[in-house]
Coordinates of C-alpha atoms in Angstrom, one line a residue:
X1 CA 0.0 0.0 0.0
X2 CA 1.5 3.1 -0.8
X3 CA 2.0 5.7 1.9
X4 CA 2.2 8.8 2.5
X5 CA 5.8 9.2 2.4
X6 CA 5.7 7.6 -1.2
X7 CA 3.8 10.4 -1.8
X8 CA 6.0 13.0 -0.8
X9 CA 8.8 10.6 -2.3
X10 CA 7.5 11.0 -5.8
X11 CA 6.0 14.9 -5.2
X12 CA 9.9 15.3 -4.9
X13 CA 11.5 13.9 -7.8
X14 CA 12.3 16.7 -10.2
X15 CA 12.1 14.8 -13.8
X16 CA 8.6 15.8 -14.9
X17 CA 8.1 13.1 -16.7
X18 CA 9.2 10.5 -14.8
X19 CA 7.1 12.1 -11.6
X20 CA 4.4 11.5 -13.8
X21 CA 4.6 8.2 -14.4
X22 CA 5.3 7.4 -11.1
X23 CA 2.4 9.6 -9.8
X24 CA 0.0 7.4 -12.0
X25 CA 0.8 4.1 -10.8
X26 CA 0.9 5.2 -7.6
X27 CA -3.0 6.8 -8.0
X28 CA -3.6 3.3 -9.5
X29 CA -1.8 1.5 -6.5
X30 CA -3.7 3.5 -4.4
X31 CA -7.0 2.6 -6.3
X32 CA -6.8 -1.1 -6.3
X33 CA -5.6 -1.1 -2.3
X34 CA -9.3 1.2 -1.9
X35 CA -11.3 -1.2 -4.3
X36 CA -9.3 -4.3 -2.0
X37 CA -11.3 -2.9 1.4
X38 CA -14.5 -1.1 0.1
X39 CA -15.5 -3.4 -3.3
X40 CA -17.3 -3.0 -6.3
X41 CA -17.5 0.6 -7.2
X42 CA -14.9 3.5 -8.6
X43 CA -12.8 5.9 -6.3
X44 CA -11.1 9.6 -6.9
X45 CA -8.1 7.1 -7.5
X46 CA -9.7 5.4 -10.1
X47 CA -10.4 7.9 -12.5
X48 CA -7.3 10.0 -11.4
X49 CA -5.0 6.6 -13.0
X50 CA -6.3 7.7 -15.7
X51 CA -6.2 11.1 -16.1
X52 CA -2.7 11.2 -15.2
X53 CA -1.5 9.0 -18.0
X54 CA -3.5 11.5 -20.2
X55 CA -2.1 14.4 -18.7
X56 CA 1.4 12.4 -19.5
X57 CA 1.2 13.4 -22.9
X58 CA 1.1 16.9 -22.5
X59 CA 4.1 16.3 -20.1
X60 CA 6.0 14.7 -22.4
X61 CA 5.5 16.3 -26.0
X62 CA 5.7 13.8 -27.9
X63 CA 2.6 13.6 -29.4
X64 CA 2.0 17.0 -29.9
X65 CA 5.6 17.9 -31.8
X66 CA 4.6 15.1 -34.2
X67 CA 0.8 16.3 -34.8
X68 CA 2.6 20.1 -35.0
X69 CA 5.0 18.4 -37.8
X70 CA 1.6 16.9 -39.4
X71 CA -0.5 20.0 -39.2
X72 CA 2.6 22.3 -40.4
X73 CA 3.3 20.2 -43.6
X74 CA 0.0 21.0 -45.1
X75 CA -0.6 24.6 -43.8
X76 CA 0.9 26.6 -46.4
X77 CA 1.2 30.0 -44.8
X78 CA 3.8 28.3 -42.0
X79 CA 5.6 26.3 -44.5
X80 CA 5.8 29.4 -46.6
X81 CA 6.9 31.9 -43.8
X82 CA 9.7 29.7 -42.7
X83 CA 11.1 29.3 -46.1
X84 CA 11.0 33.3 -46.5
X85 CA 13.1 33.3 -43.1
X86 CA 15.5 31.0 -44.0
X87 CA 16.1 33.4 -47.4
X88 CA 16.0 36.3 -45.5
X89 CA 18.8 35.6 -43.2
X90 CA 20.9 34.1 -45.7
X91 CA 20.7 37.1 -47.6
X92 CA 21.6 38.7 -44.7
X93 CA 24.9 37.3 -44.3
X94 CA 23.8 33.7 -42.5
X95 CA 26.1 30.5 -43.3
X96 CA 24.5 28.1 -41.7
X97 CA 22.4 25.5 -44.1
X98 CA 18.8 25.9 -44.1
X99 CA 18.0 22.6 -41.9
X100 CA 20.1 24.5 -38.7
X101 CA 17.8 28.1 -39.7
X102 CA 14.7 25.6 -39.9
X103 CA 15.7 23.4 -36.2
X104 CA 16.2 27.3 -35.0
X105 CA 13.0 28.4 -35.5
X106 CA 11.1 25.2 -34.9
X107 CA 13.5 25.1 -31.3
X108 CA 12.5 28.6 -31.0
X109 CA 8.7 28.8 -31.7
X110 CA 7.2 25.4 -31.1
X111 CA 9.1 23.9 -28.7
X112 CA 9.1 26.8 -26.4
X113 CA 5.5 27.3 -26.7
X114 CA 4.4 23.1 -25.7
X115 CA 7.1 23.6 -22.9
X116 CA 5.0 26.1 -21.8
X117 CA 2.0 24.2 -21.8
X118 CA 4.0 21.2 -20.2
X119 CA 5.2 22.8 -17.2
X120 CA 1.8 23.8 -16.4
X121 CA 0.4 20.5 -16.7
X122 CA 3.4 19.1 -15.4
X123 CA 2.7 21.8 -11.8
X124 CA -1.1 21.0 -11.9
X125 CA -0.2 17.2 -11.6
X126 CA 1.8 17.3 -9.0
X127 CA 0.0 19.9 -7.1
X128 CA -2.9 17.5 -6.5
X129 CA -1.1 14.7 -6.4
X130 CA 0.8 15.9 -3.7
X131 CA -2.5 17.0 -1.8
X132 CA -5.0 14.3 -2.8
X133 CA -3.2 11.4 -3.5
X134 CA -1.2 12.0 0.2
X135 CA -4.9 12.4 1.7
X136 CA -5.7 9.3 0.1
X137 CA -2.6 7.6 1.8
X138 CA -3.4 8.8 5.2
X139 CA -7.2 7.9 4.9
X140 CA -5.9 3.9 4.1
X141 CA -3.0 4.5 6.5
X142 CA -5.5 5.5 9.8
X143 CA -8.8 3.7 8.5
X144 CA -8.5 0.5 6.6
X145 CA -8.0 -1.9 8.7
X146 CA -10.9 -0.7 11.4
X147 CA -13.6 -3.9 11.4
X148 CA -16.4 -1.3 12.6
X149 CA -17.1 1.9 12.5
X150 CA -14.7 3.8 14.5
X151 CA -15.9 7.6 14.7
X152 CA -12.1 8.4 16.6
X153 CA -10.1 6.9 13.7
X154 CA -12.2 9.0 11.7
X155 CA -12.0 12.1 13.3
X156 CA -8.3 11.0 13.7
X157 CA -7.5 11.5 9.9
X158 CA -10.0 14.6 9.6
X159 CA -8.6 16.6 12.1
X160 CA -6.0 17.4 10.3
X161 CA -8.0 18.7 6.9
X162 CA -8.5 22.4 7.0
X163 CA -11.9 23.9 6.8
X164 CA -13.6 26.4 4.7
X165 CA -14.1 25.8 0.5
X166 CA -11.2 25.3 -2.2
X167 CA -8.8 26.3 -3.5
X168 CA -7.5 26.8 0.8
X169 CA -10.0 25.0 2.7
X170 CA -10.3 21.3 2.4
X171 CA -14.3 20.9 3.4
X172 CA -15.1 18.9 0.7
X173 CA -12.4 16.4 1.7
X174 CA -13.5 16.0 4.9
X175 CA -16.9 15.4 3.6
X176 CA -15.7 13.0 0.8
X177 CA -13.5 10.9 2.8
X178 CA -16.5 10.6 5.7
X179 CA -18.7 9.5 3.0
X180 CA -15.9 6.7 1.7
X181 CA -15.8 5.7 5.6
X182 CA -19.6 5.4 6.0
X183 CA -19.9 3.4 2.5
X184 CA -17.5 1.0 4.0
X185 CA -20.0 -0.2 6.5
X186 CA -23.4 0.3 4.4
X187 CA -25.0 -3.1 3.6
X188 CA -26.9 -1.8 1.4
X189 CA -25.5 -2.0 -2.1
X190 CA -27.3 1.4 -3.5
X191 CA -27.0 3.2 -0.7
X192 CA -22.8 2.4 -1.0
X193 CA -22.6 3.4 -4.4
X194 CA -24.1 6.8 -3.9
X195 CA -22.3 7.4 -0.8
X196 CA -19.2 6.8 -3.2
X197 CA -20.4 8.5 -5.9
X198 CA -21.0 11.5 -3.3
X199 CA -17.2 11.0 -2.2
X200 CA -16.0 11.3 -5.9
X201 CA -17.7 14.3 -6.6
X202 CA -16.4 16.3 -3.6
X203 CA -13.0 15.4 -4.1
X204 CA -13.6 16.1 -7.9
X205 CA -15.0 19.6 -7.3
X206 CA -11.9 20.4 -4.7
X207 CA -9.3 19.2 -7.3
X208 CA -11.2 20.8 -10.6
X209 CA -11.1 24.3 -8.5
X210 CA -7.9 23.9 -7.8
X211 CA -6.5 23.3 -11.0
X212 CA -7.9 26.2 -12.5
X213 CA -5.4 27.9 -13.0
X214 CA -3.2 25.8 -14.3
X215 CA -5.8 24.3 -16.1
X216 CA -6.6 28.0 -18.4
X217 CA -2.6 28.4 -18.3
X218 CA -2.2 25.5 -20.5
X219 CA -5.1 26.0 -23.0
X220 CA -4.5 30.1 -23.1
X221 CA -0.7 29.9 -24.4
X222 CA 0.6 33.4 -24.6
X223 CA 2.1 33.3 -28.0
X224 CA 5.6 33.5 -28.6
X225 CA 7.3 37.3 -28.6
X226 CA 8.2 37.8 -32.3
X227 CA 11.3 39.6 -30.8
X228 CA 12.6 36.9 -29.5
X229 CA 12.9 34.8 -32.7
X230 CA 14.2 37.9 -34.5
X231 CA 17.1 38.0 -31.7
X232 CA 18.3 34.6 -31.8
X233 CA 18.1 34.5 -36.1
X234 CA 20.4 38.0 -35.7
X235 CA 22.5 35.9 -33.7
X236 CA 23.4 34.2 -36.9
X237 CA 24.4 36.9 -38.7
X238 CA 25.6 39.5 -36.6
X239 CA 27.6 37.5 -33.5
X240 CA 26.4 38.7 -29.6
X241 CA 28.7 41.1 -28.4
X242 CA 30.3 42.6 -31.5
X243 CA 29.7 46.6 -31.6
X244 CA 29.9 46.7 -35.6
X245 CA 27.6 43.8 -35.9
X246 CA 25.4 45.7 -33.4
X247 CA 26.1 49.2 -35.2
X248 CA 24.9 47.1 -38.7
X249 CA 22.0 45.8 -38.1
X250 CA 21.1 49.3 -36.8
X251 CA 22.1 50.5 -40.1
X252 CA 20.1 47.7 -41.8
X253 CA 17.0 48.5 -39.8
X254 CA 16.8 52.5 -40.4
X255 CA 16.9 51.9 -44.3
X256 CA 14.2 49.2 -44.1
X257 CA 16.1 46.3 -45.1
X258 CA 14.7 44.1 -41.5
X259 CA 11.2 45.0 -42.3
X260 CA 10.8 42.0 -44.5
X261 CA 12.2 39.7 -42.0
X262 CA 9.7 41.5 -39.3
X263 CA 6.5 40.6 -41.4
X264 CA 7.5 36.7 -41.9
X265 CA 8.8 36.0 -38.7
X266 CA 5.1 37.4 -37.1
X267 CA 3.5 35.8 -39.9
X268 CA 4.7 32.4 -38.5
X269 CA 4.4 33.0 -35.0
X270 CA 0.6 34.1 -35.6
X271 CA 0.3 30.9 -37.7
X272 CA 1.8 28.5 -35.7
X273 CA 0.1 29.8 -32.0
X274 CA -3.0 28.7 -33.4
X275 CA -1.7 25.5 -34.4
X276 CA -0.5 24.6 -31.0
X277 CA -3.5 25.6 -29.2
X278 CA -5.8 23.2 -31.6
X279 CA -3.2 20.5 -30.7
X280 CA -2.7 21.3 -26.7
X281 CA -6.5 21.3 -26.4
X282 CA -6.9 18.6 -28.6
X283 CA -5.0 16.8 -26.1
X284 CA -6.1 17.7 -22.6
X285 CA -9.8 17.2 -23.8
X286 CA -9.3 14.1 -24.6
X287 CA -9.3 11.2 -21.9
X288 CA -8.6 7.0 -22.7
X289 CA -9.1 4.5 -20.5
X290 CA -9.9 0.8 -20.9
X291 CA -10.6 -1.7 -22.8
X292 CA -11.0 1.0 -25.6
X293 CA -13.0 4.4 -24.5
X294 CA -11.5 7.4 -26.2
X295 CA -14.0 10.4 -24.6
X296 CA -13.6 13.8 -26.7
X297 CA -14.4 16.3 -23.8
X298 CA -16.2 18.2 -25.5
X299 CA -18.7 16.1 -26.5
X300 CA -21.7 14.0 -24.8
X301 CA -21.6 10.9 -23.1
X302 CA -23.1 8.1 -25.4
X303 CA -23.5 5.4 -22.0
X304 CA -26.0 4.8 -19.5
X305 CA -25.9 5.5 -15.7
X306 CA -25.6 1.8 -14.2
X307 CA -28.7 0.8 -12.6
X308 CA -27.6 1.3 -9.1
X309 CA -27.0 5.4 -9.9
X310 CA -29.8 5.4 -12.6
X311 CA -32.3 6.9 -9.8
X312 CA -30.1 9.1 -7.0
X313 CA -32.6 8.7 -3.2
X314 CA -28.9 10.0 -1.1
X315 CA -30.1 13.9 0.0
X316 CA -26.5 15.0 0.0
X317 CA -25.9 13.5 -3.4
X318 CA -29.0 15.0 -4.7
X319 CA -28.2 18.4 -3.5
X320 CA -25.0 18.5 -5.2
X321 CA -26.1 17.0 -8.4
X322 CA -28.4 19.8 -8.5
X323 CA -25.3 22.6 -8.1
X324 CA -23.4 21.0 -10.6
X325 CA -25.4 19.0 -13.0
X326 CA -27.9 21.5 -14.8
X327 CA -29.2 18.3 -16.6
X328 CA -30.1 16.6 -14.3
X329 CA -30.6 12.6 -14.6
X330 CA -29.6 13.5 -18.6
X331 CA -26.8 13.0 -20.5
X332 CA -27.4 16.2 -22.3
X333 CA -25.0 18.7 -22.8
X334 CA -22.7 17.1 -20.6
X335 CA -19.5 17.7 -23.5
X336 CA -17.7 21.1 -22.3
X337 CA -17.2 23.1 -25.3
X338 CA -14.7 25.2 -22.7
X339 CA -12.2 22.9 -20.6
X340 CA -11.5 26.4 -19.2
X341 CA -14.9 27.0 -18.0
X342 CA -15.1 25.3 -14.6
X343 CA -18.8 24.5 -14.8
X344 CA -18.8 23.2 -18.3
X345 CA -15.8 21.1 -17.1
X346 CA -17.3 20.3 -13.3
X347 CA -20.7 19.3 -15.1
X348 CA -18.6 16.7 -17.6
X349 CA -17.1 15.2 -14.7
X350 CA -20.1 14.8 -12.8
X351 CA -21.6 12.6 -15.7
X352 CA -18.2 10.9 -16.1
X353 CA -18.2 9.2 -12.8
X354 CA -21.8 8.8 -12.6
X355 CA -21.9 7.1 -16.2
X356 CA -18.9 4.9 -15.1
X357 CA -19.0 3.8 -11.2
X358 CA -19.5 0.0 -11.8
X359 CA -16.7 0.1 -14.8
X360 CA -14.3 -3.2 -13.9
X361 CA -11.6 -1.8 -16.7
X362 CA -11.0 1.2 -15.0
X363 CA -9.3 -1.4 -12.6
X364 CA -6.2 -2.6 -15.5
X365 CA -3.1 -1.5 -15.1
X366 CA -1.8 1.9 -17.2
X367 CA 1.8 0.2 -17.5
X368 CA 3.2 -3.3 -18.0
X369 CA 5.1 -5.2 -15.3
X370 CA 8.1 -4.4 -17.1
X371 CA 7.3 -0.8 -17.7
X372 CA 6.7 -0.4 -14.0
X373 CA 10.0 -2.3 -13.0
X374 CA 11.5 0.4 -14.7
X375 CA 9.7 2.8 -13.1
X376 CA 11.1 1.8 -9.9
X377 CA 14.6 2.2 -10.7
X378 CA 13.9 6.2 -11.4
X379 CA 14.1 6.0 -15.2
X380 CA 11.5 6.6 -17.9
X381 CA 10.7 3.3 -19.4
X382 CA 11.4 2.9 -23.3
X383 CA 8.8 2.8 -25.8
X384 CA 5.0 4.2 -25.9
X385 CA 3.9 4.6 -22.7

C-alpha cells in the first residue's frame, strides 16, 4: 500500500516526466488497495489513474511535436513563412544551411511554446497529487484496517483537513473521505454506491477548483514574442557582443532592409500559435481508458448510468447534483465546449463518474510489469507509454 511518504517521495522527484509516471501508478496502486477494502464501485483514485496518464502526454511532448509536424506540412502560410526566413537571413549574411535556420525556428517557436503548456500540466499534476493522492494515503494508513465503525479513527484523519471551501480550505475532503468511511460499512449496495459517488464528486470539485489555473494556463498559451525569434536569427548573422555587428543591423533597420524579416517571422508566430492551441486542447480534452474508450471532452456521453445510480434517493448527493449537474438525470450537454470554463468542465465530470461507477476496466493496469520495473529504478521506461 503506498504511503504517505511515497507520496512526498514521488512529489519530490524533479524529472517531470518520470514524476508522472510514477504519480499514476501510484493513483492506480492507491486505487486497487481502496477497491481491496471497500468493493465494487470506482474511487477519486480510479479515475485520477487515468487522467494522469493522459495528462502524461502533454508532459511529455511527444505527441504533440509530431501532430505540429503533421498540421505544419500542409498549412501553407507556415511552410511558406519559414522558407522566406531562411532566405532572408541568408541574404543577410547567415552560413549556416537551411536545416540548422529551420531546427532554430522550430527550437525557437514550437518547442518553447508546448514547454509552456508542459510545465503547467506538469505543476497541476503534482500539485494534486501531492494534496489528494497523500490524503488518500493517510485515509488507508489510519482507517482501513478498522472492522467497525470507529468515529475516533475517523476524526483522527480529519482533524488534520483544514476547513472552509477550495482552492484553501479542504471541506469537501473532509466530507468526501467521511462518505468513503460510512460506504465501507453500508449493507446496502445502492446506498454504498451513492455514498461513493458522493465521495467522488467532492473530491472532484476540490481538485477541478484547484487546478484552474493551471488548467486555463495550459489552453491560453501566450504566443511566442516575435522579438525573441528575430534576436536569436540575428545571432546568426551578426555574433552577440560585436559593436559593428550591433552598429549594422542598426544600419540595416533605419533603411528598411529588417522589415521584411519583421513581417515573416510574425507571420509564422501568428500561424503557428494557433496550431499549437488546436493541438494542446486537442490533447487535454481528450481522456482514454480501458478496454477501448477514447472520450472527446467536448462532447456528450453516449453510456448509461448503471442501474444502481440510474435513480439518486442519497439527500446529500442530490443536493450536489443539482449545483453541478444542470441536466439533471440527462446526458445532455454534458460535453464542455470550454475545458476552461469550470462549470462546463465540473458538469462533464459529474456525468463521467456517474456514467462509469460499476466500470471493472478502470481497474487494469496503465503500464506493464516491465514498464513499471523500470519505473522503480527512477528511469523513464522505453517505448510508448
Amino acid at each position: 500500500m503506498p504511503t504517505v511518504a511515497d507520496v512526498e517521495r514521488i512529489a519530490a522527484l524533479t524529472d517531470p516526466v518520470v514524476r508522472n509516471l510514477q504519480i499514476t501508478q501510484c493513483y492506480h496502486e492507491l486505487s486497487a488497495v481502496f477497491a481491496e477494502r471497500s468493493g465494487a464501485g470506482a474511487n477519486w483514485c480510479t479515475y485520477a489513474t487515468w487522467a494522469s496518464k493522459q495528462a502524461g502526454q502533454t508532459i511529455r511532448r511527444e505527441d504533440g511535436v509530431r501532430e505540429l509536424e503533421a498540421r505544419l506540412r500542409i498549412q501553407s502560410e507556415a511552410g511558406e513563412a519559414i522558407q522566406k526566413i531562411i532566405g532572408l537571413v541568408r541574404q543577410l549574411g547567415a552560413k549556416q544551411k537551411p536545416d540548422a535556420i529551420r531546427t532554430l525556428i522550430w527550437n525557437t517557436v514550437v518547442m518553447t511554446a508546448l514547454n509552456r503548456a508542459s510545465e503547467a500540466v506538469s505543476r497541476g499534476n503534482r500539485k494534486v497529487f501531492i494534496e489528494i493522492g497523500r490524503e488518500f494515503a493517510r485515509f488507508m494508513a489510519i482507517c482501513q484496517p478498522d472492522p467497525v465503525y470507529d468515529p475516533a479513527h475517523l476524526e483522527q484523519f480529519l482533524r488534520e483537513l483544514r476547513p472552509g471551501n477550495p482552492p484553501e480550505g479542504q471541506q469537501y475532503l473532509r466530507q468526501a473521505f467521511t462518505s468513503y468511511y460510512q460506504s465501507w460499512f453500508e449493507t446496502d449496495p445502492k446506498q454504498q454506491a451513492e455514498l461513493r459517488l458522493l465521495a467522488n464528486l467532492r473530491i472532484g470539485f476540490h481538485e477541478q477548483t484547484r487546478l484552474q489555473p493551471e488548467i486555463v494556463e495550459s489552453l491560453n498559451l501566450a504566443p511566442i514574442d516575435p522579438a525573441v525569434l528575430k534576436n536569436r536569427l540575428m545571432e546568426l548573422v551578426f555574433p552577440a557582443g560585436s559593436v559593428l555587428g550591433r552598429m549594422r543591423l542598426l544600419f540595416l533597420e533605419t533603411i528598411g532592409q529588417i522589415a521584411p524579416l519583421d513581417r515573416a517571422i510574425e507571420s509564422l508566430v501568428a500561424a503557428i500559435h494557433q496550431q499549437i492551441r488546436l493541438v494542446v486542447t486537442e490533447q487535454l480534452m481528450t481522456m482514454s481508458f480501458p478496454p477501448n474508450v477514447r472520450l472527446r471532452l467536448g462532447r456528450d456521453l453516449l453510456v448509461d448510468f448503471p442501474a444502481s445510480l440510474r435513480l439518486i434517493t442519497n439527500p446529500d448527493l442530490q443536493t450536489l447534483l443539482l449545483q453541478i449537474d444542470p441536466t439533471a438525470n440527462s446526458l445532455l450537454e454534458t460535453g464542455a465546449r470550454d475545458w476552461a470554463d469550470m462549470p462546463e468542465r465540473i458538469h462533464f465530470i459529474a456525468d463521467l463518474f456517474r456514467c462509469y461507477h460499476e466500470s471493472a476496466a478502470l481497474y487494469e493496469a496503465p503500464f506493464s510489469p516491465d514498464q513499471v520495473a523500470v519505473l522503480a529504478t527512477g528511469k523513464r521506461p522505453a517505448g510508448r507509454l
